[in-house]
Amino acid sequence: MMMMMMLKMRSPVMMMMEHNQCLSGPGSAAAVLMSVSGMEKLMNAGFFKSENVTEIYSDIITATLPKTKHKELPEPVNFTVYHKKVQNWAGLVTCVYWQEQGEETHWSVDGCTASFSNENYTVCSCTHLSTFAILLQTEEQEEDSSLLEAVNLFCMCVGLAFLALAILTFLLCTWNPKINNTARLHLCICLFLGHLLFLVGVSRSENAVVCAVIAGTLHFLFLSGFVWMLLETLQLFLLVRSLSKVQVIQKEGLRALYLLLIGYGAPLVVVGVSAAVFSDGYGSKDSCWLSTDRNFRWSFIGPVCAIISLNCISFCVILWTLQPTLANMKSDVSQSRDTRLIVFKIVAQFLILGCTWILGFFQSSTMLKYLFIILNSQQGTFIFIVHCLLNKEVREEYKRWFSCLFRRKEPSGSRGSPNSVATVQK
């Protein structure tokens, strides 16, 4: 005996279940099919391990048998699931179910196969009842991949150039004594070295030892960059807090020695512990970065999430702290100018040190990939504009440099006392 059921949903779903003796008994059996709109956002294709570009190709369907605890079936049950859209290029259609293993959950193909598929629907044959979906796997188009690599190369080269300019500016310019550039300087150094090594070394996976060293160095440099971002935010918070206590802004923040110990010591501890726990996590056959085995990438993602969260909270606290200061300012022009500059720096640094990295967690579309590459690679450009070009004293320093660089050489006979010059002119 055969039972057929069709539910009217966003995409029609048809289930055909062969009768067997392991259900509630001889005769017919009732099955329940459910589909909740929007579930693909929570149970997305990222939970399926594949090197291909993967997307949810149907509604997510849950099939259950009321009044029975049986999930495993001696004979497969067939699901006819209609696709959300018509695919215009070739791809691999996969029937998957939602598997729970302890605390880990993911899409799995165990016990489910696609027995038939065309451009409109797919027939899945499964030996158990669970939550099902259709996944479409396609290879990344070569044109998009090559264009993405070209954009990445160009943007990183531009960002490296501005990082180098910012480093030279912080080192060579004469700065106001109340400005502490230690965190900004070392942030630029870490970003410059990290981006440069990533550009030239992330694909050097031929030698396992060299690849592991590159991956460990990248881990350390990028973690250091994030720690310096947090220290820069702390410096800014201490500067803002001083506004409510003194009329003239004092030198920013902590001493350079403390900053160096925290900025490089904390990442070194994280990398050391990570290497001691799972030394094989550095480098793989594909790239010189952190391995996905044993969730090793969380040794980087975890601290990054914590620092970005602290940065966002700190910026909110800074703006809240500035509110009474702005309200109490009356006629102090100097303090008002300094405070306006600080407010601008707060907004700019929030965009520089927070928003660009947040985009890295949302790479589901090509547009977001391009946006992340462009904005993240231009952190050095933003730092150079905000802290160098928009600083009046630094602009004056640039003018002196350019005047010395392009000034024409005076004739040797014109050098000397004014009297000798006048004699030559006569």
GROMACS .gro file of C-alpha atoms in nm:
model
  426
    1MET     CA    1   0.000   0.000   0.000
    2MET     CA    2   0.130   0.347  -0.080
    3MET     CA    3   0.041   0.681   0.074
    4MET     CA    4   0.094   1.015  -0.100
    5MET     CA    5   0.081   1.359   0.066
    6MET     CA    6   0.129   1.706  -0.077
    7LEU     CA    7   0.155   2.026   0.126
    8LYS     CA    8   0.089   2.372  -0.013
    9MET     CA    9   0.385   2.587   0.087
   10ARG     CA   10   0.621   2.832  -0.078
   11SER     CA   11   0.759   2.538  -0.277
   12PRO     CA   12   0.538   2.232  -0.322
   13VAL     CA   13   0.678   1.923  -0.148
   14MET     CA   14   0.558   1.572  -0.222
   15MET     CA   15   0.642   1.269  -0.006
   16MET     CA   16   0.588   0.908  -0.106
   17MET     CA   17   0.639   0.652   0.175
   18GLU     CA   18   0.645   0.280   0.114
   19HIS     CA   19   0.437   0.083   0.366
   20ASN     CA   20   0.634  -0.153   0.591
   21GLN     CA   21   0.575  -0.356   0.906
   22CYS     CA   22   0.811  -0.149   1.124
   23LEU     CA   23   0.573   0.142   1.150
   24SER     CA   24   0.274   0.141   1.381
   25GLY     CA   25   0.147  -0.183   1.229
   26PRO     CA   26  -0.023  -0.324   0.914
   27GLY     CA   27  -0.224  -0.076   0.715
   28SER     CA   28  -0.163   0.292   0.651
   29ALA     CA   29   0.057   0.538   0.839
   30ALA     CA   30   0.030   0.914   0.870
   31ALA     CA   31   0.331   1.137   0.813
   32VAL     CA   32   0.367   1.505   0.899
   33LEU     CA   33   0.566   1.744   0.680
   34MET     CA   34   0.656   2.090   0.807
   35SER     CA   35   0.840   2.381   0.650
   36VAL     CA   36   0.911   2.709   0.830
   37SER     CA   37   0.985   3.017   0.622
   38GLY     CA   38   1.328   3.169   0.682
   39MET     CA   39   1.494   2.860   0.833
   40GLU     CA   40   1.762   2.869   0.563
   41LYS     CA   41   1.907   3.180   0.734
   42LEU     CA   42   1.975   2.984   1.054
   43MET     CA   43   2.055   2.645   0.899
   44ASN     CA   44   2.247   2.782   0.605
   45ALA     CA   45   2.479   2.608   0.359
   46GLY     CA   46   2.780   2.706   0.568
   47PHE     CA   47   2.704   2.406   0.791
   48PHE     CA   48   2.790   2.174   0.501
   49LYS     CA   49   3.159   2.096   0.453
   50SER     CA   50   3.250   2.145   0.089
   51GLU     CA   51   3.516   2.321  -0.115
   52ASN     CA   52   3.255   2.423  -0.371
   53VAL     CA   53   3.023   2.722  -0.361
   54THR     CA   54   2.715   2.587  -0.183
   55GLU     CA   55   2.364   2.726  -0.140
   56ILE     CA   56   2.027   2.608  -0.006
   57TYR     CA   57   1.831   2.512  -0.316
   58SER     CA   58   1.490   2.433  -0.160
   59ASP     CA   59   1.279   2.489   0.146
   60ILE     CA   60   1.395   2.314   0.464
   61ILE     CA   61   1.149   2.033   0.539
   62THR     CA   62   1.095   1.834   0.858
   63ALA     CA   63   0.932   1.491   0.825
   64THR     CA   64   0.802   1.301   1.130
   65LEU     CA   65   0.574   1.008   1.210
   66PRO     CA   66   0.317   1.088   1.483
   67LYS     CA   67   0.264   0.840   1.766
   68THR     CA   68   0.585   0.652   1.694
   69LYS     CA   69   0.949   0.686   1.793
   70HIS     CA   70   1.082   0.517   1.483
   71LYS     CA   71   1.321   0.732   1.279
   72GLU     CA   72   1.519   0.465   1.097
   73LEU     CA   73   1.332   0.294   0.813
   74PRO     CA   74   1.413  -0.049   0.668
   75GLU     CA   75   1.323   0.078   0.323
   76PRO     CA   76   1.399   0.427   0.188
   77VAL     CA   77   1.131   0.691   0.168
   78ASN     CA   78   1.115   0.917  -0.136
   79PHE     CA   79   1.078   1.294  -0.119
   80THR     CA   80   1.003   1.501  -0.425
   81VAL     CA   81   1.124   1.852  -0.342
   82TYR     CA   82   1.078   2.145  -0.578
   83HIS     CA   83   1.363   2.391  -0.630
   84LYS     CA   84   1.342   2.757  -0.535
   85LYS     CA   85   1.472   2.870  -0.874
   86VAL     CA   86   1.582   2.735  -1.209
   87GLN     CA   87   1.959   2.691  -1.230
   88ASN     CA   88   2.115   2.822  -1.551
   89TRP     CA   89   2.453   2.645  -1.516
   90ALA     CA   90   2.564   2.297  -1.421
   91GLY     CA   91   2.599   2.207  -1.055
   92LEU     CA   92   2.589   1.915  -0.813
   93VAL     CA   93   2.251   1.866  -0.644
   94THR     CA   94   2.278   1.698  -0.302
   95CYS     CA   95   2.011   1.568  -0.066
   96VAL     CA   96   2.111   1.637   0.295
   97TYR     CA   97   1.963   1.609   0.642
   98TRP     CA   98   2.031   1.799   0.967
   99GLN     CA   99   2.254   1.580   1.185
  100GLU     CA  100   2.314   1.642   1.555
  101GLN     CA  101   2.627   1.492   1.708
  102GLY     CA  102   2.660   1.605   2.068
  103GLU     CA  103   2.701   1.982   2.062
  104GLU     CA  104   2.787   1.988   1.690
  105THR     CA  105   2.519   2.018   1.424
  106HIS     CA  106   2.567   2.018   1.049
  107TRP     CA  107   2.421   1.907   0.717
  108SER     CA  108   2.505   1.546   0.629
  109VAL     CA  109   2.449   1.319   0.329
  110ASP     CA  110   2.452   0.992   0.528
  111GLY     CA  111   2.149   0.783   0.438
  112CYS     CA  112   2.020   1.028   0.172
  113THR     CA  113   2.076   1.019  -0.202
  114ALA     CA  114   1.939   1.211  -0.497
  115SER     CA  115   1.776   0.946  -0.714
  116PHE     CA  116   1.655   1.191  -0.980
  117SER     CA  117   1.688   1.560  -1.049
  118ASN     CA  118   1.596   1.806  -1.320
  119GLU     CA  119   1.581   2.186  -1.337
  120ASN     CA  120   1.250   2.200  -1.145
  121TYR     CA  121   1.264   1.935  -0.869
  122THR     CA  122   1.476   1.663  -0.709
  123VAL     CA  123   1.372   1.322  -0.577
  124CYS     CA  124   1.556   1.232  -0.255
  125SER     CA  125   1.567   0.878  -0.121
  126CYS     CA  126   1.637   0.860   0.255
  127THR     CA  127   1.646   0.573   0.505
  128HIS     CA  128   1.534   0.785   0.801
  129LEU     CA  129   1.309   1.078   0.884
  130SER     CA  130   1.458   1.408   0.992
  131THR     CA  131   1.498   1.763   0.865
  132PHE     CA  132   1.589   1.770   0.496
  133ALA     CA  133   1.698   2.015   0.229
  134ILE     CA  134   1.845   2.029  -0.119
  135LEU     CA  135   2.191   2.181  -0.160
  136LEU     CA  136   2.336   2.303  -0.487
  137GLN     CA  137   2.714   2.292  -0.521
  138THR     CA  138   2.881   2.485  -0.800
  139GLU     CA  139   3.243   2.555  -0.873
  140GLU     CA  140   3.343   2.917  -0.831
  141GLN     CA  141   3.345   3.081  -1.171
  142GLU     CA  142   3.698   3.144  -1.293
  143GLU     CA  143   3.619   3.496  -1.414
  144ASP     CA  144   3.487   3.603  -1.076
  145SER     CA  145   3.778   3.436  -0.897
  146SER     CA  146   4.044   3.599  -1.116
  147LEU     CA  147   3.876   3.939  -1.089
  148LEU     CA  148   3.852   3.902  -0.711
  149GLU     CA  149   4.223   3.818  -0.694
  150ALA     CA  150   4.312   4.115  -0.914
  151VAL     CA  151   4.106   4.354  -0.700
  152ASN     CA  152   4.260   4.207  -0.386
  153LEU     CA  153   4.615   4.249  -0.521
  154PHE     CA  154   4.557   4.610  -0.630
  155CYS     CA  155   4.384   4.713  -0.307
  156MET     CA  156   4.646   4.551  -0.087
  157CYS     CA  157   4.928   4.724  -0.277
  158VAL     CA  158   4.756   5.061  -0.232
  159GLY     CA  159   4.696   4.988   0.136
  160LEU     CA  160   5.058   4.882   0.188
  161ALA     CA  161   5.180   5.205   0.027
  162PHE     CA  162   4.972   5.420   0.262
  163LEU     CA  163   5.072   5.208   0.562
  164ALA     CA  164   5.435   5.272   0.473
  165LEU     CA  165   5.366   5.647   0.447
  166ALA     CA  166   5.189   5.644   0.784
  167ILE     CA  167   5.480   5.459   0.948
  168LEU     CA  168   5.734   5.708   0.807
  169THR     CA  169   5.515   5.998   0.920
  170PHE     CA  170   5.484   5.867   1.276
  171LEU     CA  171   5.860   5.807   1.292
  172LEU     CA  172   6.000   6.119   1.124
  173CYS     CA  173   5.753   6.400   1.188
  174THR     CA  174   5.774   6.631   1.487
  175TRP     CA  175   5.452   6.575   1.681
  176ASN     CA  176   5.279   6.770   1.952
  177PRO     CA  177   5.408   6.648   2.292
  178LYS     CA  178   5.054   6.566   2.408
  179ILE     CA  179   5.005   6.315   2.126
  180ASN     CA  180   5.113   5.955   2.188
  181ASN     CA  181   5.151   5.768   1.859
  182THR     CA  182   5.289   5.443   2.002
  183ALA     CA  183   4.971   5.242   1.948
  184ARG     CA  184   4.909   5.386   1.601
  185LEU     CA  185   5.268   5.327   1.492
  186HIS     CA  186   5.275   4.963   1.599
  187LEU     CA  187   4.925   4.905   1.463
  188CYS     CA  188   5.052   5.021   1.123
  189ILE     CA  189   5.365   4.807   1.153
  190CYS     CA  190   5.165   4.493   1.235
  191LEU     CA  191   4.915   4.557   0.956
  192PHE     CA  192   5.194   4.630   0.706
  193LEU     CA  193   5.393   4.316   0.789
  194GLY     CA  194   5.080   4.100   0.813
  195HIS     CA  195   4.932   4.212   0.480
  196LEU     CA  196   5.270   4.189   0.306
  197LEU     CA  197   5.337   3.836   0.436
  198PHE     CA  198   4.981   3.730   0.354
  199LEU     CA  199   5.023   3.864   0.000
  200VAL     CA  200   5.351   3.687  -0.076
  201GLY     CA  201   5.346   3.384   0.155
  202VAL     CA  202   4.996   3.252   0.220
  203SER     CA  203   5.009   3.025  -0.090
  204ARG     CA  204   5.363   2.892  -0.024
  205SER     CA  205   5.245   2.552   0.096
  206GLU     CA  206   5.509   2.338  -0.079
  207ASN     CA  207   5.727   2.306   0.232
  208ALA     CA  208   5.527   2.205   0.540
  209VAL     CA  209   5.772   2.357   0.791
  210VAL     CA  210   5.799   2.691   0.610
  211CYS     CA  211   5.421   2.698   0.566
  212ALA     CA  212   5.369   2.638   0.939
  213VAL     CA  213   5.611   2.919   1.025
  214ILE     CA  214   5.430   3.156   0.787
  215ALA     CA  215   5.091   3.060   0.935
  216GLY     CA  216   5.218   3.110   1.292
  217THR     CA  217   5.371   3.447   1.203
  218LEU     CA  218   5.048   3.561   1.037
  219HIS     CA  219   4.854   3.447   1.343
  220PHE     CA  220   5.082   3.654   1.566
  221LEU     CA  221   5.086   3.965   1.344
  222PHE     CA  222   4.711   3.986   1.290
  223LEU     CA  223   4.638   3.918   1.657
  224SER     CA  224   4.888   4.190   1.747
  225GLY     CA  225   4.710   4.425   1.510
  226PHE     CA  226   4.380   4.363   1.687
  227VAL     CA  227   4.538   4.410   2.030
  228TRP     CA  228   4.690   4.740   1.915
  229MET     CA  229   4.345   4.843   1.790
  230LEU     CA  230   4.209   4.779   2.139
  231LEU     CA  231   4.497   4.972   2.296
  232GLU     CA  232   4.433   5.262   2.059
  233THR     CA  233   4.072   5.266   2.177
  234LEU     CA  234   4.192   5.259   2.539
  235GLN     CA  235   4.424   5.553   2.467
  236LEU     CA  236   4.135   5.744   2.321
  237PHE     CA  237   3.916   5.666   2.623
  238LEU     CA  238   4.183   5.796   2.864
  239LEU     CA  239   4.216   6.110   2.654
  240VAL     CA  240   3.841   6.170   2.656
  241ARG     CA  241   3.821   6.113   3.031
  242SER     CA  242   4.087   6.381   3.086
  243LEU     CA  243   3.864   6.638   2.915
  244SER     CA  244   3.629   6.649   3.212
  245LYS     CA  245   3.915   6.704   3.459
  246VAL     CA  246   4.151   6.955   3.299
  247GLN     CA  247   4.118   7.247   3.065
  248VAL     CA  248   4.410   7.148   2.844
  249ILE     CA  249   4.443   6.797   2.707
  250GLN     CA  250   4.745   6.618   2.847
  251LYS     CA  251   4.952   6.350   2.677
  252GLU     CA  252   4.742   6.052   2.582
  253GLY     CA  253   4.724   5.728   2.771
  254LEU     CA  254   4.967   5.473   2.902
  255ARG     CA  255   5.345   5.464   2.889
  256ALA     CA  256   5.510   5.316   2.582
  257LEU     CA  257   5.668   5.029   2.777
  258TYR     CA  258   5.331   4.907   2.907
  259LEU     CA  259   5.179   4.937   2.562
  260LEU     CA  260   5.459   4.728   2.408
  261LEU     CA  261   5.429   4.458   2.672
  262ILE     CA  262   5.054   4.426   2.619
  263GLY     CA  263   5.057   4.478   2.241
  264TYR     CA  264   5.304   4.200   2.170
  265GLY     CA  265   5.290   3.993   2.489
  266ALA     CA  266   4.921   3.899   2.474
  267PRO     CA  267   4.931   3.772   2.111
  268LEU     CA  268   5.254   3.583   2.184
  269VAL     CA  269   5.083   3.400   2.471
  270VAL     CA  270   4.784   3.307   2.253
  271VAL     CA  271   5.003   3.180   1.969
  272GLY     CA  272   5.227   2.989   2.212
  273VAL     CA  273   4.936   2.816   2.382
  274SER     CA  274   4.772   2.737   2.047
  275ALA     CA  275   5.092   2.584   1.910
  276ALA     CA  276   5.142   2.380   2.227
  277VAL     CA  277   4.784   2.245   2.218
  278PHE     CA  278   4.770   2.164   1.844
  279SER     CA  279   5.094   2.228   1.658
  280ASP     CA  280   4.962   2.068   1.337
  281GLY     CA  281   4.698   2.339   1.313
  282TYR     CA  282   4.939   2.578   1.142
  283GLY     CA  283   4.940   2.538   0.766
  284SER     CA  284   4.764   2.298   0.531
  285LYS     CA  285   4.798   2.163   0.178
  286ASP     CA  286   4.597   2.453   0.037
  287SER     CA  287   4.725   2.759   0.224
  288CYS     CA  288   4.960   2.872   0.499
  289TRP     CA  289   4.693   2.971   0.746
  290LEU     CA  290   4.512   2.810   1.038
  291SER     CA  291   4.366   2.464   0.984
  292THR     CA  292   3.994   2.393   1.019
  293ASP     CA  293   4.064   2.069   1.210
  294ARG     CA  294   3.953   2.062   1.575
  295ASN     CA  295   3.807   2.412   1.530
  296PHE     CA  296   4.162   2.549   1.547
  297ARG     CA  297   4.066   2.873   1.372
  298TRP     CA  298   3.881   2.975   1.687
  299SER     CA  299   4.223   3.050   1.836
  300PHE     CA  300   4.209   3.352   1.604
  301ILE     CA  301   3.835   3.408   1.563
  302GLY     CA  302   3.767   3.396   1.939
  303PRO     CA  303   4.008   3.678   2.037
  304VAL     CA  304   3.901   3.879   1.732
  305CYS     CA  305   3.532   3.859   1.828
  306ALA     CA  306   3.617   3.959   2.186
  307ILE     CA  307   3.827   4.258   2.077
  308ILE     CA  308   3.571   4.382   1.824
  309SER     CA  309   3.299   4.357   2.090
  310LEU     CA  310   3.513   4.548   2.342
  311ASN     CA  311   3.590   4.812   2.079
  312CYS     CA  312   3.221   4.864   2.004
  313ILE     CA  313   3.138   4.890   2.375
  314SER     CA  314   3.432   5.126   2.434
  315PHE     CA  315   3.323   5.359   2.155
  316CYS     CA  316   2.975   5.379   2.303
  317VAL     CA  317   3.123   5.455   2.648
  318ILE     CA  318   3.350   5.721   2.498
  319LEU     CA  319   3.059   5.898   2.329
  320TRP     CA  320   2.856   5.877   2.652
  321THR     CA  321   3.149   6.023   2.847
  322LEU     CA  322   3.181   6.311   2.602
  323GLN     CA  323   2.815   6.410   2.634
  324PRO     CA  324   2.843   6.616   2.960
  325THR     CA  325   3.171   6.768   2.843
  326LEU     CA  326   3.011   6.895   2.524
  327ALA     CA  327   2.712   7.028   2.719
  328ASN     CA  328   2.929   7.218   2.970
  329MET     CA  329   3.157   7.386   2.716
  330LYS     CA  330   3.072   7.757   2.680
  331SER     CA  331   3.341   7.986   2.551
  332ASP     CA  332   3.662   7.785   2.569
  333VAL     CA  333   3.751   7.788   2.200
  334SER     CA  334   4.065   7.576   2.241
  335GLN     CA  335   3.888   7.300   2.431
  336SER     CA  336   3.594   7.311   2.192
  337ARG     CA  337   3.825   7.268   1.893
  338ASP     CA  338   4.011   6.979   2.058
  339THR     CA  339   3.685   6.810   2.154
  340ARG     CA  340   3.540   6.837   1.803
  341LEU     CA  341   3.859   6.682   1.670
  342ILE     CA  342   3.832   6.398   1.921
  343VAL     CA  343   3.467   6.331   1.827
  344PHE     CA  344   3.569   6.310   1.462
  345LYS     CA  345   3.852   6.070   1.551
  346ILE     CA  346   3.609   5.854   1.748
  347VAL     CA  347   3.373   5.814   1.453
  348ALA     CA  348   3.658   5.762   1.207
  349GLN     CA  349   3.834   5.506   1.424
  350PHE     CA  350   3.512   5.317   1.486
  351LEU     CA  351   3.482   5.272   1.109
  352ILE     CA  352   3.853   5.189   1.073
  353LEU     CA  353   3.900   4.956   1.368
  354GLY     CA  354   3.562   4.788   1.384
  355CYS     CA  355   3.329   4.793   1.088
  356THR     CA  356   3.577   4.673   0.825
  357TRP     CA  357   3.659   4.357   1.020
  358ILE     CA  358   3.294   4.287   1.105
  359LEU     CA  359   3.232   4.240   0.732
  360GLY     CA  360   3.470   3.944   0.743
  361PHE     CA  361   3.204   3.739   0.922
  362PHE     CA  362   2.953   3.791   0.640
  363GLN     CA  363   3.097   3.646   0.319
  364SER     CA  364   2.784   3.484   0.181
  365SER     CA  365   2.774   3.692  -0.139
  366THR     CA  366   3.025   3.818  -0.393
  367MET     CA  367   2.938   4.181  -0.318
  368LEU     CA  368   3.026   4.139   0.050
  369LYS     CA  369   3.357   3.976  -0.048
  370TYR     CA  370   3.450   4.274  -0.265
  371LEU     CA  371   3.338   4.517   0.004
  372PHE     CA  372   3.544   4.340   0.270
  373ILE     CA  373   3.856   4.328   0.051
  374ILE     CA  374   3.834   4.696  -0.044
  375LEU     CA  375   3.761   4.836   0.303
  376ASN     CA  376   3.986   4.602   0.501
  377SER     CA  377   4.286   4.655   0.274
  378GLN     CA  378   4.250   5.034   0.304
  379GLN     CA  379   4.290   5.055   0.680
  380GLY     CA  380   4.633   5.209   0.625
  381THR     CA  381   4.478   5.464   0.390
  382PHE     CA  382   4.220   5.565   0.650
  383ILE     CA  383   4.482   5.589   0.925
  384PHE     CA  384   4.705   5.804   0.703
  385ILE     CA  385   4.419   6.041   0.615
  386VAL     CA  386   4.277   6.076   0.968
  387HIS     CA  387   4.598   6.097   1.168
  388CYS     CA  388   4.839   6.246   0.915
  389LEU     CA  389   4.675   6.448   0.638
  390LEU     CA  390   4.411   6.599   0.867
  391ASN     CA  391   4.676   6.707   1.119
  392LYS     CA  392   4.779   7.068   1.057
  393GLU     CA  393   5.126   7.028   1.209
  394VAL     CA  394   5.195   6.722   0.994
  395ARG     CA  395   5.084   6.909   0.680
  396GLU     CA  396   5.329   7.188   0.763
  397GLU     CA  397   5.599   6.925   0.805
  398TYR     CA  398   5.513   6.779   0.464
  399LYS     CA  399   5.544   7.126   0.308
  400ARG     CA  400   5.891   7.169   0.455
  401TRP     CA  401   5.995   6.828   0.324
  402PHE     CA  402   5.869   6.898  -0.027
  403SER     CA  403   6.025   7.245  -0.034
  404CYS     CA  404   6.361   7.094   0.060
  405LEU     CA  405   6.320   6.811  -0.191
  406PHE     CA  406   6.224   7.020  -0.493
  407ARG     CA  407   6.417   7.337  -0.415
  408ARG     CA  408   6.658   7.426  -0.690
  409LYS     CA  409   7.026   7.440  -0.612
  410GLU     CA  410   7.162   7.791  -0.587
  411PRO     CA  411   7.472   7.877  -0.794
  412SER     CA  412   7.795   7.839  -0.597
  413GLY     CA  413   7.890   8.201  -0.665
  414SER     CA  414   7.571   8.325  -0.505
  415ARG     CA  415   7.659   8.181  -0.166
  416GLY     CA  416   7.826   8.416   0.079
  417SER     CA  417   7.761   8.751   0.240
  418PRO     CA  418   7.504   8.998   0.113
  419ASN     CA  419   7.783   9.228  -0.001
  420SER     CA  420   7.938   8.964  -0.223
  421VAL     CA  421   7.596   8.887  -0.369
  422ALA     CA  422   7.542   9.255  -0.446
  423THR     CA  423   7.887   9.276  -0.609
  424VAL     CA  424   7.812   8.981  -0.832
  425GLN     CA  425   7.480   9.132  -0.933
  426LYS     CA  426   7.653   9.460  -1.029
   0.00000   0.00000   0.00000
